[in-house]
PDB file of C-alpha atoms in Angstrom:
ATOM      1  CA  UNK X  59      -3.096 -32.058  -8.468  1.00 39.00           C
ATOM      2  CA  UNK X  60      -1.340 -30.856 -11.171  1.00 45.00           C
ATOM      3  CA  UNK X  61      -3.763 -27.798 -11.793  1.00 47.00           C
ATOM      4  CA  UNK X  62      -2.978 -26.537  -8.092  1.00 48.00           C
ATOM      5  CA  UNK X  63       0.298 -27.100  -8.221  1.00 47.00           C
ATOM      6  CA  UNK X  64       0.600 -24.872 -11.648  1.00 50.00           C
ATOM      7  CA  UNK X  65      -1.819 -22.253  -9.535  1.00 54.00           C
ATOM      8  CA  UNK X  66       1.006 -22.088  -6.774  1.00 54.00           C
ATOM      9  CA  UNK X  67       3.794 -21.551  -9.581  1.00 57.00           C
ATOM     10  CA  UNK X  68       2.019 -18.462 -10.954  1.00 65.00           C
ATOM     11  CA  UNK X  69       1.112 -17.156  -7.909  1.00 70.00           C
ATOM     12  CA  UNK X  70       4.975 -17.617  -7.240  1.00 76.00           C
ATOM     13  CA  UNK X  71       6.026 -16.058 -10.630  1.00 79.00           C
ATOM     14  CA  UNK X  72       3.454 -12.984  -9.508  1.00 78.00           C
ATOM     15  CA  UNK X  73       5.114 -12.448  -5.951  1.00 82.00           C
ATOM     16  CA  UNK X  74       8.666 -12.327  -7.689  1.00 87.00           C
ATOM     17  CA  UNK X  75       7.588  -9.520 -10.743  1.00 85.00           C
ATOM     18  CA  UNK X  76       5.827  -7.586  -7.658  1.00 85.00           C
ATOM     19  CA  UNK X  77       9.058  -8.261  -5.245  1.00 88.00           C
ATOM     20  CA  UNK X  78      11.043  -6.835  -8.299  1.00 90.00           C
ATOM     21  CA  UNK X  79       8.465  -3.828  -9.348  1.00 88.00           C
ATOM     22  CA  UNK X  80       9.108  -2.560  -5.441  1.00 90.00           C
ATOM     23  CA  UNK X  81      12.726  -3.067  -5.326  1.00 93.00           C
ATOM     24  CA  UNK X  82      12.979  -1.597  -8.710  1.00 94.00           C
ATOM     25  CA  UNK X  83      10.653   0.998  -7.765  1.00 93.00           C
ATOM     26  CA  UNK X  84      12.610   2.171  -4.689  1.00 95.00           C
ATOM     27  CA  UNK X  85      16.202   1.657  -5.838  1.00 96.00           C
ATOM     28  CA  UNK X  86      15.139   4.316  -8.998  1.00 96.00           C
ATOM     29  CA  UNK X  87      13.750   6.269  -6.649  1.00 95.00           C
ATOM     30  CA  UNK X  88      17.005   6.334  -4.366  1.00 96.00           C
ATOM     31  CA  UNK X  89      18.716   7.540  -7.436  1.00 97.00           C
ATOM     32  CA  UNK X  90      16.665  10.187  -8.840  1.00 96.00           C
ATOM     33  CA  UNK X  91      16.472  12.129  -5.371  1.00 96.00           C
ATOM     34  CA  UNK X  92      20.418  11.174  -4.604  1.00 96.00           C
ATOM     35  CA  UNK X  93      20.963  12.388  -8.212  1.00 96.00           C
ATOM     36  CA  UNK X  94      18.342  15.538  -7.924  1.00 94.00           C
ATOM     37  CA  UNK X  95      20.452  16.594  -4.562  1.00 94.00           C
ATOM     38  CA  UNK X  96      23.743  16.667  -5.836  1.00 94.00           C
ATOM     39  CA  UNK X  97      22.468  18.915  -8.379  1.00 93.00           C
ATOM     40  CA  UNK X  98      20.576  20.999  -6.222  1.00 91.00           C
ATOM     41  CA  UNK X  99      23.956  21.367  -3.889  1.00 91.00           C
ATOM     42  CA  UNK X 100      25.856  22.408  -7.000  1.00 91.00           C
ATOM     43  CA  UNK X 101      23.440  24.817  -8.224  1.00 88.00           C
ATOM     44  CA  UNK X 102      22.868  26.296  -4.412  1.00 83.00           C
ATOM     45  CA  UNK X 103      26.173  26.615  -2.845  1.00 80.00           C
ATOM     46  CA  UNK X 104      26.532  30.168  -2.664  1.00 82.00           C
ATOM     47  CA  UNK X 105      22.798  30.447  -1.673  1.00 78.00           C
ATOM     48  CA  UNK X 106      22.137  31.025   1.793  1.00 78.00           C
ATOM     49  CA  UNK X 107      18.778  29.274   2.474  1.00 72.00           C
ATOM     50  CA  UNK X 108      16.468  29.498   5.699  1.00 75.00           C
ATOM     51  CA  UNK X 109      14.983  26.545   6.447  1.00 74.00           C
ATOM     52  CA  UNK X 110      13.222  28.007   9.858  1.00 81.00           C
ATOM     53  CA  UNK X 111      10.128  28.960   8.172  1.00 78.00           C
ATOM     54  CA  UNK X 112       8.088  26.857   5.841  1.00 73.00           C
ATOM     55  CA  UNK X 113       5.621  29.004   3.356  1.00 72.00           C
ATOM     56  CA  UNK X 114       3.789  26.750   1.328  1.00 69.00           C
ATOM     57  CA  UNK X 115       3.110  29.256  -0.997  1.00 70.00           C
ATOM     58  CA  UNK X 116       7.181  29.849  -2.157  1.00 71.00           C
ATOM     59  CA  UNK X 117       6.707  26.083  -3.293  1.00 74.00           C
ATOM     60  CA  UNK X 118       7.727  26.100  -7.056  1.00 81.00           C
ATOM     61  CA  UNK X 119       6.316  22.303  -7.631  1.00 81.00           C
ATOM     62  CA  UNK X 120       3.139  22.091  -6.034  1.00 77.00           C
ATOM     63  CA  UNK X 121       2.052  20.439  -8.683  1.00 80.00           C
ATOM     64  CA  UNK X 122       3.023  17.313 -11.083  1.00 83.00           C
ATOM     65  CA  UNK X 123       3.076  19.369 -14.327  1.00 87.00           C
ATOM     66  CA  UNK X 124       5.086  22.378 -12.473  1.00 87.00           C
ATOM     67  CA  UNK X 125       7.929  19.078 -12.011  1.00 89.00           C
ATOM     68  CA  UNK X 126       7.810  18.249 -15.468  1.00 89.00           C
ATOM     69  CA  UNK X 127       8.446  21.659 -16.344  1.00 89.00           C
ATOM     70  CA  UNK X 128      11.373  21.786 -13.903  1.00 88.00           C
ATOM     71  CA  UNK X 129      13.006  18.673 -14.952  1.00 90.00           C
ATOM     72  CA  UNK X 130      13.211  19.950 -18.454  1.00 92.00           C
ATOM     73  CA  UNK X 131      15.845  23.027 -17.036  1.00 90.00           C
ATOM     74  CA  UNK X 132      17.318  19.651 -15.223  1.00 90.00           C
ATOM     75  CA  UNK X 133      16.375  21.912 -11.640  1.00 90.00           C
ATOM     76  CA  UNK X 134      17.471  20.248  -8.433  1.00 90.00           C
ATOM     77  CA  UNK X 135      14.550  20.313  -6.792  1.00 90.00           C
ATOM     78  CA  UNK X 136      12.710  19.468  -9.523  1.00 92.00           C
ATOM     79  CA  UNK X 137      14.295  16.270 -10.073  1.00 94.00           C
ATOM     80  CA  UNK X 138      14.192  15.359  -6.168  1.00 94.00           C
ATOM     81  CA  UNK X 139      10.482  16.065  -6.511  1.00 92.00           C
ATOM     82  CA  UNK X 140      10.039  13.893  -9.386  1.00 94.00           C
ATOM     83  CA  UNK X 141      11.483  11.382  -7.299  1.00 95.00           C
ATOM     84  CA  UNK X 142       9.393  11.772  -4.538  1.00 93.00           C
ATOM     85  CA  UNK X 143       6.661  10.956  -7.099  1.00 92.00           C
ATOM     86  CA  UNK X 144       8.542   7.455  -8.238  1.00 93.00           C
ATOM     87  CA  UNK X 145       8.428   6.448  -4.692  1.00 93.00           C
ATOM     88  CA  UNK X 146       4.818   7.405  -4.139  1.00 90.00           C
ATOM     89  CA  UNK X 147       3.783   6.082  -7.471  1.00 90.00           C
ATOM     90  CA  UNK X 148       5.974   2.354  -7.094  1.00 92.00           C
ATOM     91  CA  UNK X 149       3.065   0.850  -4.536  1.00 89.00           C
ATOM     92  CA  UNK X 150       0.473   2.497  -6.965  1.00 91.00           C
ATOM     93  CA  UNK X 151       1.578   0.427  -9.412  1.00 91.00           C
ATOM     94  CA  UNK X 152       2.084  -2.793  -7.283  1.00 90.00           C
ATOM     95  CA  UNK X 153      -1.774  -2.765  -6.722  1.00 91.00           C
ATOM     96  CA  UNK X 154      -2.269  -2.360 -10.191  1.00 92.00           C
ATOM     97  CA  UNK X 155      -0.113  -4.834 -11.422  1.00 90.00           C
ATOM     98  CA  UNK X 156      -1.658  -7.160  -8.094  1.00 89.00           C
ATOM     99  CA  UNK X 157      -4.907  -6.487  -9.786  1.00 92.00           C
ATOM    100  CA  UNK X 158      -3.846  -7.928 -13.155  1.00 90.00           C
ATOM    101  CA  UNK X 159      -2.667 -10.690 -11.335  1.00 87.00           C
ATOM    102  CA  UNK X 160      -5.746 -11.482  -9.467  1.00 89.00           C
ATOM    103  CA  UNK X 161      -7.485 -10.967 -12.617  1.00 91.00           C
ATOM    104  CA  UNK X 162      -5.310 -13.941 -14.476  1.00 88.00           C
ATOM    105  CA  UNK X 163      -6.433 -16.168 -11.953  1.00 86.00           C
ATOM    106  CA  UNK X 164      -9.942 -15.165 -12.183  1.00 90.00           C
ATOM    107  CA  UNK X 165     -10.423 -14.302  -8.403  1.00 89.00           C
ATOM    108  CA  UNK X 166     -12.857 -11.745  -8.882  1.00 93.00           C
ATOM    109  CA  UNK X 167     -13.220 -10.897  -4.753  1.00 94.00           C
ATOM    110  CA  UNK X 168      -9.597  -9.824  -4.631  1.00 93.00           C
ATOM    111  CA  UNK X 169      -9.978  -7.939  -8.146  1.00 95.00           C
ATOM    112  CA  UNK X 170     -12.513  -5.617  -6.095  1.00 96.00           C
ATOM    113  CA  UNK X 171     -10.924  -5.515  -2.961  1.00 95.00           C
ATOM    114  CA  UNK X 172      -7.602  -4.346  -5.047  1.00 94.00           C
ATOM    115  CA  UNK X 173      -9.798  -1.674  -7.183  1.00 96.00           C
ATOM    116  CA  UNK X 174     -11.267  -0.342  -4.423  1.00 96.00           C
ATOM    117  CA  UNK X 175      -7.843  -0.037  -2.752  1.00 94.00           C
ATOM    118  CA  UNK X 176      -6.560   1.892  -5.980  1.00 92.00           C
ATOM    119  CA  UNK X 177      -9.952   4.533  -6.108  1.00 92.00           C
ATOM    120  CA  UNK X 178      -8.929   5.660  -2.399  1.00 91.00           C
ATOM    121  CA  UNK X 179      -5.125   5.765  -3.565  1.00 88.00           C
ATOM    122  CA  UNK X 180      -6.128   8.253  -6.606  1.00 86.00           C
ATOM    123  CA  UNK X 181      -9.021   9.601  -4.439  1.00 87.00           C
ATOM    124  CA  UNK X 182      -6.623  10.618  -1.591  1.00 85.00           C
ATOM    125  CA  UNK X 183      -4.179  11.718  -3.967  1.00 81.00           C
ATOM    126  CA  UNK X 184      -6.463  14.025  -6.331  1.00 78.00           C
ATOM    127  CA  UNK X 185      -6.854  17.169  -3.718  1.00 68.00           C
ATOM    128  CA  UNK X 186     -10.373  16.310  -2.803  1.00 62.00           C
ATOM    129  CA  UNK X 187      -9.334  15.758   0.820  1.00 57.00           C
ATOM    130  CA  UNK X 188      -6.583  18.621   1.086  1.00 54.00           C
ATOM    131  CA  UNK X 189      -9.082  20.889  -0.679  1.00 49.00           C
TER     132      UNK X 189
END
């Protein structure tokens, strides 16, 4: 009895850090793009911008390295990329914290079913389906 109900507290304490690592996740996030725009408004003001066409190939960060290298001149866009990056990183790193979890209660099946989750993640992510 008491084993179980221990079981049920740390799969409670689990829930709350992953509850947290979301919410923390997505309100730093929030920031770094709210932040990133009101720089990129300062810094464009007196640009006049045309947003009718979209050329992918005009896109300065493409890439994750080409954001680093923008947030070090503190560029607008950079910054709201590198956001965009927090936010699509923050359920990343649920599953691998959720796989930690699983294994510190030794429930091998979900360890798996969480790693496999996490290779089409990074698979889907890596360019092998864009090309």
């Amino acid at each position: 009895m008491r084993a179980s109900g221990k079981k049920i507290s740390g799969d409670k304490d689990i829930q709350v850090i992953l509850g947290t690592l979301l919410r923390a996740g997505v309100v730093a996030a929030m920031t770094v793009v709210f932040i990133g725009g009101i720089l990129y408004l300062l810094m464009n003001s007196y640009h006049l911008i045309s947003y009718a066409e979209f050329d992918s190939t005009k896109a300065k960060y493409a890439s994750i390295t080409a954001v680093f290298a923008g947030l070090r001149t503190m560029d607008g866009a950079a910054i709201i990329q590198f956001g965009v990056l927090l936010l699509i990183f923050t359920p990343i790193t649920r599953v691998l914290f959720s796989v930690f979890g699983f294994l510190i209660e030794r429930d091998y099946m979900y360890v798996i079913i969480g790693l496999f989750v996490l290779a089409v993640i990074l698979f889907s992510l890596s360019n092998k389906l864009v090309g």
